[in-house]
Tab-separated table of C-alpha atoms and ligand atoms in Angstrom:
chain	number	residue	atom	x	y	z
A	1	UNK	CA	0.578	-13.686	-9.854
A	2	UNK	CA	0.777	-11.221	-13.143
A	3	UNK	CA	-2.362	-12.545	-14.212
A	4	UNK	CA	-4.196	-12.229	-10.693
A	5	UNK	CA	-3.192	-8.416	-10.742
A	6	UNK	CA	-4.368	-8.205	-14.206
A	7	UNK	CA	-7.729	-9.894	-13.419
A	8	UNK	CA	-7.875	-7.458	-9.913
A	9	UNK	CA	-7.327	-4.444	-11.754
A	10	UNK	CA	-9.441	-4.656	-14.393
A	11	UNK	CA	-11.777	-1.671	-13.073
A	12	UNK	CA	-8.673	0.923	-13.873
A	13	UNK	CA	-7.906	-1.097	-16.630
A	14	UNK	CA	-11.118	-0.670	-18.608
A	15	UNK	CA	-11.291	3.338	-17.204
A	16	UNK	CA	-7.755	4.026	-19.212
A	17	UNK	CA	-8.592	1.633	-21.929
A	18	UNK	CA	-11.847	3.765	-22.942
A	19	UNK	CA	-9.956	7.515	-22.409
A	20	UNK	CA	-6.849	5.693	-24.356
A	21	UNK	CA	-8.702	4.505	-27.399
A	22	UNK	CA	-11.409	7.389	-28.275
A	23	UNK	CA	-8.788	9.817	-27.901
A	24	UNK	CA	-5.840	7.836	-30.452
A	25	UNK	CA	-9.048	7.714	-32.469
A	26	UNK	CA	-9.987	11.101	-32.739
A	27	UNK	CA	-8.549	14.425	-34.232
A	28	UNK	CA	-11.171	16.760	-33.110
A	29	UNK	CA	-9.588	19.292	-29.952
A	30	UNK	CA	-12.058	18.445	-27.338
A	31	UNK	CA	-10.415	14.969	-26.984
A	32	UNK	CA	-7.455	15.935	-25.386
A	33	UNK	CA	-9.526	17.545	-22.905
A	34	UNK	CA	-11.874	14.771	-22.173
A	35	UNK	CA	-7.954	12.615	-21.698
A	36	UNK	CA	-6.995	14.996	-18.789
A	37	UNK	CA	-10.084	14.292	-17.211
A	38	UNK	CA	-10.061	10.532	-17.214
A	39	UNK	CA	-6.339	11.048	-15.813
A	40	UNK	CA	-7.708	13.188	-13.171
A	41	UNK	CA	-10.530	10.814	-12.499
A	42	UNK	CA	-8.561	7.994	-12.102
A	43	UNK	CA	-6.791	9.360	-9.274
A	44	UNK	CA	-3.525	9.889	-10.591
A	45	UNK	CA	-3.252	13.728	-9.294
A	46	UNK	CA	-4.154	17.097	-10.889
A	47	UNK	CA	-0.329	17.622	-11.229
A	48	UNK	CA	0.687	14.329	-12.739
A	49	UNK	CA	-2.505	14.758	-15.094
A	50	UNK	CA	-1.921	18.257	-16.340
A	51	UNK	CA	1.944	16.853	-16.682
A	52	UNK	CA	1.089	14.586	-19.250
A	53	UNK	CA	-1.555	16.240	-21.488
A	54	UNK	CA	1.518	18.581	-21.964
A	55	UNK	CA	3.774	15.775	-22.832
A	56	UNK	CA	1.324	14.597	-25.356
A	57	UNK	CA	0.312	17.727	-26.910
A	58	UNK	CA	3.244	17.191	-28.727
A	59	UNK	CA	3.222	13.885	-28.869
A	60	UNK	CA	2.199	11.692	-32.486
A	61	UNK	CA	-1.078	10.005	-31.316
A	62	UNK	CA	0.386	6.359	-32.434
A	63	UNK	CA	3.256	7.060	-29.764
A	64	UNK	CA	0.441	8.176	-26.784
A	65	UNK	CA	0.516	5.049	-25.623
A	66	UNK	CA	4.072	4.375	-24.924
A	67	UNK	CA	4.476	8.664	-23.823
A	68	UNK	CA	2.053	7.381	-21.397
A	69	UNK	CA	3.107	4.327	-19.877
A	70	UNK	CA	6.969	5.425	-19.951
A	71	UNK	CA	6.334	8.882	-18.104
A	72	UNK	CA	4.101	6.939	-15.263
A	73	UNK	CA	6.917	4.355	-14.742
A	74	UNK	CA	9.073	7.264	-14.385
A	75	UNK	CA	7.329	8.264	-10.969
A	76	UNK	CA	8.031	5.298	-8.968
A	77	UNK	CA	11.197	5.157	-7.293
A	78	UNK	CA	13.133	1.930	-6.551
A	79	UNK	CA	12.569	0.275	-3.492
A	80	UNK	CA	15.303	-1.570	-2.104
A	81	UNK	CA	15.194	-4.151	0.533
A	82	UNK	CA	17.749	-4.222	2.779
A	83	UNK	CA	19.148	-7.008	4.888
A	84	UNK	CA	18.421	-6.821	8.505
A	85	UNK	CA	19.543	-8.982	11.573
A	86	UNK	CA	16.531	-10.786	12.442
A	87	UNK	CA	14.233	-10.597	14.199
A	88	UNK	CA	13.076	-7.415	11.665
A	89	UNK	CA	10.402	-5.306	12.863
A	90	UNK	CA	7.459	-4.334	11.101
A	91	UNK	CA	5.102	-1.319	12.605
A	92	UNK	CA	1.615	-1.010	10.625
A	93	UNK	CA	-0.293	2.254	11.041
A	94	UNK	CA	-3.299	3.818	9.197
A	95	UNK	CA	-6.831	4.917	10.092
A	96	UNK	CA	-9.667	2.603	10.892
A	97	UNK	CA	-10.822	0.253	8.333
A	98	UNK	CA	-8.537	0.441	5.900
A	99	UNK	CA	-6.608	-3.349	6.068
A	100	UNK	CA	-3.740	-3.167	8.449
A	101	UNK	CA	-4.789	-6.674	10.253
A	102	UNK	CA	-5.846	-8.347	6.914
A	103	UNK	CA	-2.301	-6.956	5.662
A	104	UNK	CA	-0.260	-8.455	8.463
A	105	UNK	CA	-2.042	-12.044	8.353
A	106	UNK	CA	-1.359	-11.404	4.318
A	107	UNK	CA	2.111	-10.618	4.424
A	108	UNK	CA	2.781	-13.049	7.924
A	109	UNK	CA	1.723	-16.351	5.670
A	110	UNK	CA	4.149	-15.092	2.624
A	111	UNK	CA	6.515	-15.362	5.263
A	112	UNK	CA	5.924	-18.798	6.708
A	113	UNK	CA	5.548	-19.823	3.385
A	114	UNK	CA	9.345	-18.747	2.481
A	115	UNK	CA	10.016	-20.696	5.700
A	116	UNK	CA	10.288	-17.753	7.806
A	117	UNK	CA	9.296	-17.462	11.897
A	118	UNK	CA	6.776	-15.244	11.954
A	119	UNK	CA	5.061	-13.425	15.136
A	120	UNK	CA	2.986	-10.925	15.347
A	121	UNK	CA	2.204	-8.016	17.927
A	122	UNK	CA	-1.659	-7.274	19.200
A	123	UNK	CA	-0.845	-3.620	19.814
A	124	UNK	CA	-4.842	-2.776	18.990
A	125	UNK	CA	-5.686	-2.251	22.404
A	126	UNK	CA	-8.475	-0.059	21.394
A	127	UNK	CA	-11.116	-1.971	19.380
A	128	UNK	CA	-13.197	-4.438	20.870
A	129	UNK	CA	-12.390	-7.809	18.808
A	130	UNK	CA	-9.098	-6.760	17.557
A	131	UNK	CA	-7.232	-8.894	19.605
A	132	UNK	CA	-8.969	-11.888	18.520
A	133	UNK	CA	-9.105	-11.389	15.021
A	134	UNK	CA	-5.323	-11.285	15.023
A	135	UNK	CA	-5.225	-14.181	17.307
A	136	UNK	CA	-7.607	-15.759	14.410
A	137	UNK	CA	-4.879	-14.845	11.427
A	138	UNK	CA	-2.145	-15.821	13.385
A	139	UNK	CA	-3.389	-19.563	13.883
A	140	UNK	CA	-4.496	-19.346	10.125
A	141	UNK	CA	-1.180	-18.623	9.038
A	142	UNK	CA	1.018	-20.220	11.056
A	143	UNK	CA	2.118	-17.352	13.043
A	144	UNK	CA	3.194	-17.246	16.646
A	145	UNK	CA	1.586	-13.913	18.586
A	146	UNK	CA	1.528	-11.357	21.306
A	147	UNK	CA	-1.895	-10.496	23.105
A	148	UNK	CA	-2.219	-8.212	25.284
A	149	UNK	CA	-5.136	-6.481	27.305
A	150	UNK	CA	-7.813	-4.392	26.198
A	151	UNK	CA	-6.751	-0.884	27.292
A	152	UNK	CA	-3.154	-1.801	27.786
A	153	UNK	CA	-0.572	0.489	26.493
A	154	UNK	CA	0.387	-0.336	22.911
A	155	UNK	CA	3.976	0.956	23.365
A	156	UNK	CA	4.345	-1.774	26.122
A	157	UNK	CA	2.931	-4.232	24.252
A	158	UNK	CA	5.569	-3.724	21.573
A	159	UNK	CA	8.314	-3.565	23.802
A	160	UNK	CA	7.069	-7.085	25.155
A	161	UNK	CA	6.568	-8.485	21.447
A	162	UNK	CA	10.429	-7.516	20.729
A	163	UNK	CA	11.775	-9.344	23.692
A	164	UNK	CA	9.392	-12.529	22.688
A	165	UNK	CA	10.561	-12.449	19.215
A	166	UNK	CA	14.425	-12.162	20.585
A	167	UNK	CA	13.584	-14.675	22.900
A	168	UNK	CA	11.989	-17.177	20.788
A	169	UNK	CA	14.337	-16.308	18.130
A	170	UNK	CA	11.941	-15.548	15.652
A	171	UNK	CA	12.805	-13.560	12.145
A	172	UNK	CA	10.163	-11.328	11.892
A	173	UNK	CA	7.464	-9.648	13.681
A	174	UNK	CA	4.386	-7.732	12.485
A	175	UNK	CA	2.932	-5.035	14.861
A	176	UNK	CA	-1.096	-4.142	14.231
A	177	UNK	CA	-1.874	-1.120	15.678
A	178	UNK	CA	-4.876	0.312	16.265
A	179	UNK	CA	-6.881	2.698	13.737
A	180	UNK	CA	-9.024	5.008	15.659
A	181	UNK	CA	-8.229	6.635	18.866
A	182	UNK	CA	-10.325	9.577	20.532
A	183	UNK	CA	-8.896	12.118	18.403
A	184	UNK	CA	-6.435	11.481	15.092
A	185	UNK	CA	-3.862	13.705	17.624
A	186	UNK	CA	-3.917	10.396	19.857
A	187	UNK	CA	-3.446	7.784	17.232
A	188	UNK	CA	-0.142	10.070	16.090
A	189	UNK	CA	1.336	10.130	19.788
A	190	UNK	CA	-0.190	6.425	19.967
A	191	UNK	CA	1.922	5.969	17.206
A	192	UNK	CA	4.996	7.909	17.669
A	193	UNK	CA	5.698	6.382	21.506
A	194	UNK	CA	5.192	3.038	19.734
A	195	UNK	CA	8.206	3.681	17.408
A	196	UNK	CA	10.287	5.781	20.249
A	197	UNK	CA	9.829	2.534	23.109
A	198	UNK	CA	11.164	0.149	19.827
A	199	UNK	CA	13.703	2.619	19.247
A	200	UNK	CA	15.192	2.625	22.839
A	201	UNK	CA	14.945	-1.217	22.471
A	202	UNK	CA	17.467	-1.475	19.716
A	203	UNK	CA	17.935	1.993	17.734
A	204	UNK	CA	17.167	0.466	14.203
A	205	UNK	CA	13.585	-1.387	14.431
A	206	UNK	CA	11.414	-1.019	13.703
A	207	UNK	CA	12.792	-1.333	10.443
A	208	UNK	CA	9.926	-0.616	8.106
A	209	UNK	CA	7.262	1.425	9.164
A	210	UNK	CA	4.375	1.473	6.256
A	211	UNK	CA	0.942	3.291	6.392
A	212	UNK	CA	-1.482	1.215	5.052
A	213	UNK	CA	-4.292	2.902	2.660
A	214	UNK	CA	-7.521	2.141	0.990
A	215	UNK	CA	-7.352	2.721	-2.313
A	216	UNK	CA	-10.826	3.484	-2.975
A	217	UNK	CA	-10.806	6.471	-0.856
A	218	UNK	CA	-8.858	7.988	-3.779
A	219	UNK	CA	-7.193	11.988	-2.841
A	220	UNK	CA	-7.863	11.856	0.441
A	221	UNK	CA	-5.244	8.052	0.800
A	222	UNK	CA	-2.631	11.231	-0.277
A	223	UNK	CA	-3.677	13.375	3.107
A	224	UNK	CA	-3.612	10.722	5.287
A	225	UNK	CA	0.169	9.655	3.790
A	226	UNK	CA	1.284	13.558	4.262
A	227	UNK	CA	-0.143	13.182	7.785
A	228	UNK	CA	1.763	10.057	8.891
A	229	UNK	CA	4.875	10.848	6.821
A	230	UNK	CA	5.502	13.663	8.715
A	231	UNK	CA	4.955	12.389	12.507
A	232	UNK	CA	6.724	8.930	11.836
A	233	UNK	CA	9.049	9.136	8.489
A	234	UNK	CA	7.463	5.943	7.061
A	235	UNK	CA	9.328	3.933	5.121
A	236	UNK	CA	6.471	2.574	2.281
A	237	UNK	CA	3.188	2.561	1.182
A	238	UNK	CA	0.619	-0.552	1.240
A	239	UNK	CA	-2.249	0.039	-0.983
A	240	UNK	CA	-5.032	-2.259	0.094
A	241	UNK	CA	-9.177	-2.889	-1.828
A	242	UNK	CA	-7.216	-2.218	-5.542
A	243	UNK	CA	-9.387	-4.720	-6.658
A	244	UNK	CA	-13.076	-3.547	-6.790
A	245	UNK	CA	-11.816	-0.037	-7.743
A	246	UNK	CA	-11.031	2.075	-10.843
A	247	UNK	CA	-9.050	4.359	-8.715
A	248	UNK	CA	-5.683	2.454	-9.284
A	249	UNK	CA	-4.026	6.086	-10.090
A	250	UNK	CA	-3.936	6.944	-6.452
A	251	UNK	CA	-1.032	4.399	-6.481
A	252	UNK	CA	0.915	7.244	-8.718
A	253	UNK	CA	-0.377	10.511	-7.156
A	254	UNK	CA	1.192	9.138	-3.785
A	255	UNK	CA	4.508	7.949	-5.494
A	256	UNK	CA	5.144	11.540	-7.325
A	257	UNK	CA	3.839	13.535	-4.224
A	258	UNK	CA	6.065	11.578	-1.818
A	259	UNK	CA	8.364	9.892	-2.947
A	260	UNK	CA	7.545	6.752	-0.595
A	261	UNK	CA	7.836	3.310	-2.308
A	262	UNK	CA	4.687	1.653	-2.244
A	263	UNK	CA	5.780	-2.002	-1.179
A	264	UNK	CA	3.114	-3.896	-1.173
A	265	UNK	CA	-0.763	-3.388	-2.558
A	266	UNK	CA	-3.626	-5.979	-1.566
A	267	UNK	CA	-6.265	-7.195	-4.162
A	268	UNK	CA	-8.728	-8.888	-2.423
A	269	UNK	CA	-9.734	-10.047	1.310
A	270	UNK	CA	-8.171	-13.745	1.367
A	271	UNK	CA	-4.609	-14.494	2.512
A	272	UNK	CA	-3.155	-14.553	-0.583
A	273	UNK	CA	-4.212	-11.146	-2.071
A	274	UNK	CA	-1.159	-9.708	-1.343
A	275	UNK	CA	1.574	-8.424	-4.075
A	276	UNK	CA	4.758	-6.974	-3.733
A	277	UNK	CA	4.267	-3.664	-5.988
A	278	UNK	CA	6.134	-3.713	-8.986
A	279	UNK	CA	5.574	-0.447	-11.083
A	280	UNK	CA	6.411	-2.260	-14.577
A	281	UNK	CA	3.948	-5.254	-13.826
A	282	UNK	CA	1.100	-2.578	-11.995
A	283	UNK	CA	1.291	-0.238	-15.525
A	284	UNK	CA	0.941	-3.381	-17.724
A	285	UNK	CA	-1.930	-3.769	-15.593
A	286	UNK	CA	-3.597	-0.687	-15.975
A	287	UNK	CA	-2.020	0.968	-19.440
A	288	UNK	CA	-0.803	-2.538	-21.176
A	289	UNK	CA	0.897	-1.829	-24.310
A	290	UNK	CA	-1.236	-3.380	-26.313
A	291	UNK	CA	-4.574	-1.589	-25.630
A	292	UNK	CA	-7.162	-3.788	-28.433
A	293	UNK	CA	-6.115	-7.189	-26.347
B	1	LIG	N1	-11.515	-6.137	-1.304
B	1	LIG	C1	-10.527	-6.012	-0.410
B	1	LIG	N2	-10.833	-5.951	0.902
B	1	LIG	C2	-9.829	-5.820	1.791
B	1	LIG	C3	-8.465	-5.758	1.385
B	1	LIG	N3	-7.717	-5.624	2.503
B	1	LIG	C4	-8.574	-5.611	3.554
B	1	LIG	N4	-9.853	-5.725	3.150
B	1	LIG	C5	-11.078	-5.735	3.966
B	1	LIG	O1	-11.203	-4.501	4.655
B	1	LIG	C6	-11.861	-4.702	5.909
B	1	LIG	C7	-11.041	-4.066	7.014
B	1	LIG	O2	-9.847	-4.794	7.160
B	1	LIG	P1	-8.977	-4.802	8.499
B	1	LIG	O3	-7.736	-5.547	8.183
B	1	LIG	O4	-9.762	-5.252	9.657
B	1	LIG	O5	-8.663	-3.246	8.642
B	1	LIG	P2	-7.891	-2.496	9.814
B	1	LIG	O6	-7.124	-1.390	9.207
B	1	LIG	O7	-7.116	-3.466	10.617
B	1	LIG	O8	-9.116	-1.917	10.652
B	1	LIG	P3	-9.089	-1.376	12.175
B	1	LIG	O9	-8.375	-2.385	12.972
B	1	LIG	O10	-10.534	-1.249	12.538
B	1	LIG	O11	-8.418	-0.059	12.140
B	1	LIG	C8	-12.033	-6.201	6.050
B	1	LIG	O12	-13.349	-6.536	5.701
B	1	LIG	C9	-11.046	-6.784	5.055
B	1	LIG	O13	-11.431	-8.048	4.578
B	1	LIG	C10	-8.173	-5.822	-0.046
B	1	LIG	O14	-7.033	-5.753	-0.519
B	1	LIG	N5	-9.254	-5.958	-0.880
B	2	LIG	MG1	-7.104	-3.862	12.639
């Protein structure tokens, strides 16, 4: 798994590497400079940037390195997993496009694979085809599912996809939602009466609710967090296309500016490019200690 992440982020990798080495090289003023750049480049956040150019102002260049990587760890905060009775309830949001489906077949086969019943929700009501490619995933990986009807009321669905899982006495189940509405104002309400119909249901599901976000849209995976934080309290982060992208900072901008634990990030399109996030093994990853190897 380390070595898959390490292979997947190699784009950020090679971004810090270059900053990292020419400027532990170099005594001449300018390179500090050309540092805070690459930070800010990289997606990490103006802030978070400016933050640690300070820090290593007065910093001995041999130490950058571990300055670096220790103030980064630092922004993350620890995300604990809590027991819940099953079945526990899993509501994906985010704009179009950015990986919620591929997430939920990702994350539904590391279930079955740890032996777990899996079903998942069609709540997409909106885009043609999104009800079969979920219907697709969920053969692939072993899941059970919940269709529904185009231009059916995703809150109902969910409601229905609760009582199956209950009934069929399943132990967890994924709801896909869908990305684009009419107007962003609709996918929020979409959204919100999705969460409010589980809510009346049982008043603690759905028990994680996590905004998925493509990486490679870099600042603007921080608006759309600030956006759905604030109509439906989300409980994590999953950053999806890390692989393909040097703009592995984003992960950090998002973690200071929030405070959200990003639980899970995707590297790649097939079932299995899925990682829980772990902020020591993502910052070997992109700042390893040993910068030459
Ligand atoms: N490279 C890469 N591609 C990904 C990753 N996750 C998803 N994708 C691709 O992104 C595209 C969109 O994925 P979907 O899962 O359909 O996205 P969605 O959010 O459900 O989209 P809508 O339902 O239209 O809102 C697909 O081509 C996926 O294969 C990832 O981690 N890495
Ligand atoms: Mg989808």
């Amino acid at each position: 798994m380390i070595k898959k992440l390490w292979e997947k982020l190699k784009k950020t990798r090679e971004k810090f590497k270059n900053a990292i080495l020419r400027i532990t090289k170099r005594t001449d003023p300018d390179a500090i400079s050309e540092m805070e750049e690459v930070l800010i480049e990289s997606d990490m956040g103006v802030k978070t940037a400016e933050n640690l150019i300070e820090k290593l102002k007065s910093t001995r260049r041999e130490d950058y390195l571990t300055v670096i990587r220790k103030s980064l760890i630092e922004k993350f905060s620890v995300s604990q997993t809590e027991e819940c009775l099953p079945p526990c309830v899993y509501l994906f949001v985010g704009v179009n496009g950015v990986g919620k489906t591929t997430t939920i077949a990702k994350l539904g086969k590391r279930f079955t694979k740890m032996g777990k019943k899996v079903i998942l929700a069609a709540c997409d009501t909106y885009r043609a085809g999104a009800q079969e490619q979920l219907n697709i995933w969920a053969k692939r990986v072993n899941a059970d599912i919940v269709l529904s009807q185009y231009g059916a009321d995703p809150a109902s669905v969910a409601y229905d996809a609760y009582n199956a899982a209950v009934n069929r006495k399943k132990d967890i189940l994924l709801i896909d939602t869908a990305g684009r509405l009419h107007t962003k104002h609709n996918l929020m309400e979409e959204m919100k009466k999705i969460k409010r119909v589980l809510q009346k249901l049982k008043p603690d599901i759905p028990q994680e609710t996590l905004l998925v976000i493509d990486a490679t849209v870099g600042q603007n995976g921080l608006s759309q967090a600030v956006e759905f934080h604030n109509a439906l309290t989300l409980t994590g982060i999953v950053l999806t296309k890390l692989d393909g992208t040097a703009k592995g900072g984003i992960v950090i901008s998002i973690a200071e500016a929030l405070g959200i634990p990003i639980k899970f990030i995707g590297i790649g399109e097939r079932e299995d490019d899925l990682i829980p996030f772990d902020p020591y093994e993502f910052i070997d990853a992109i700042i390893p200690e040993k910068m030459e190897v």
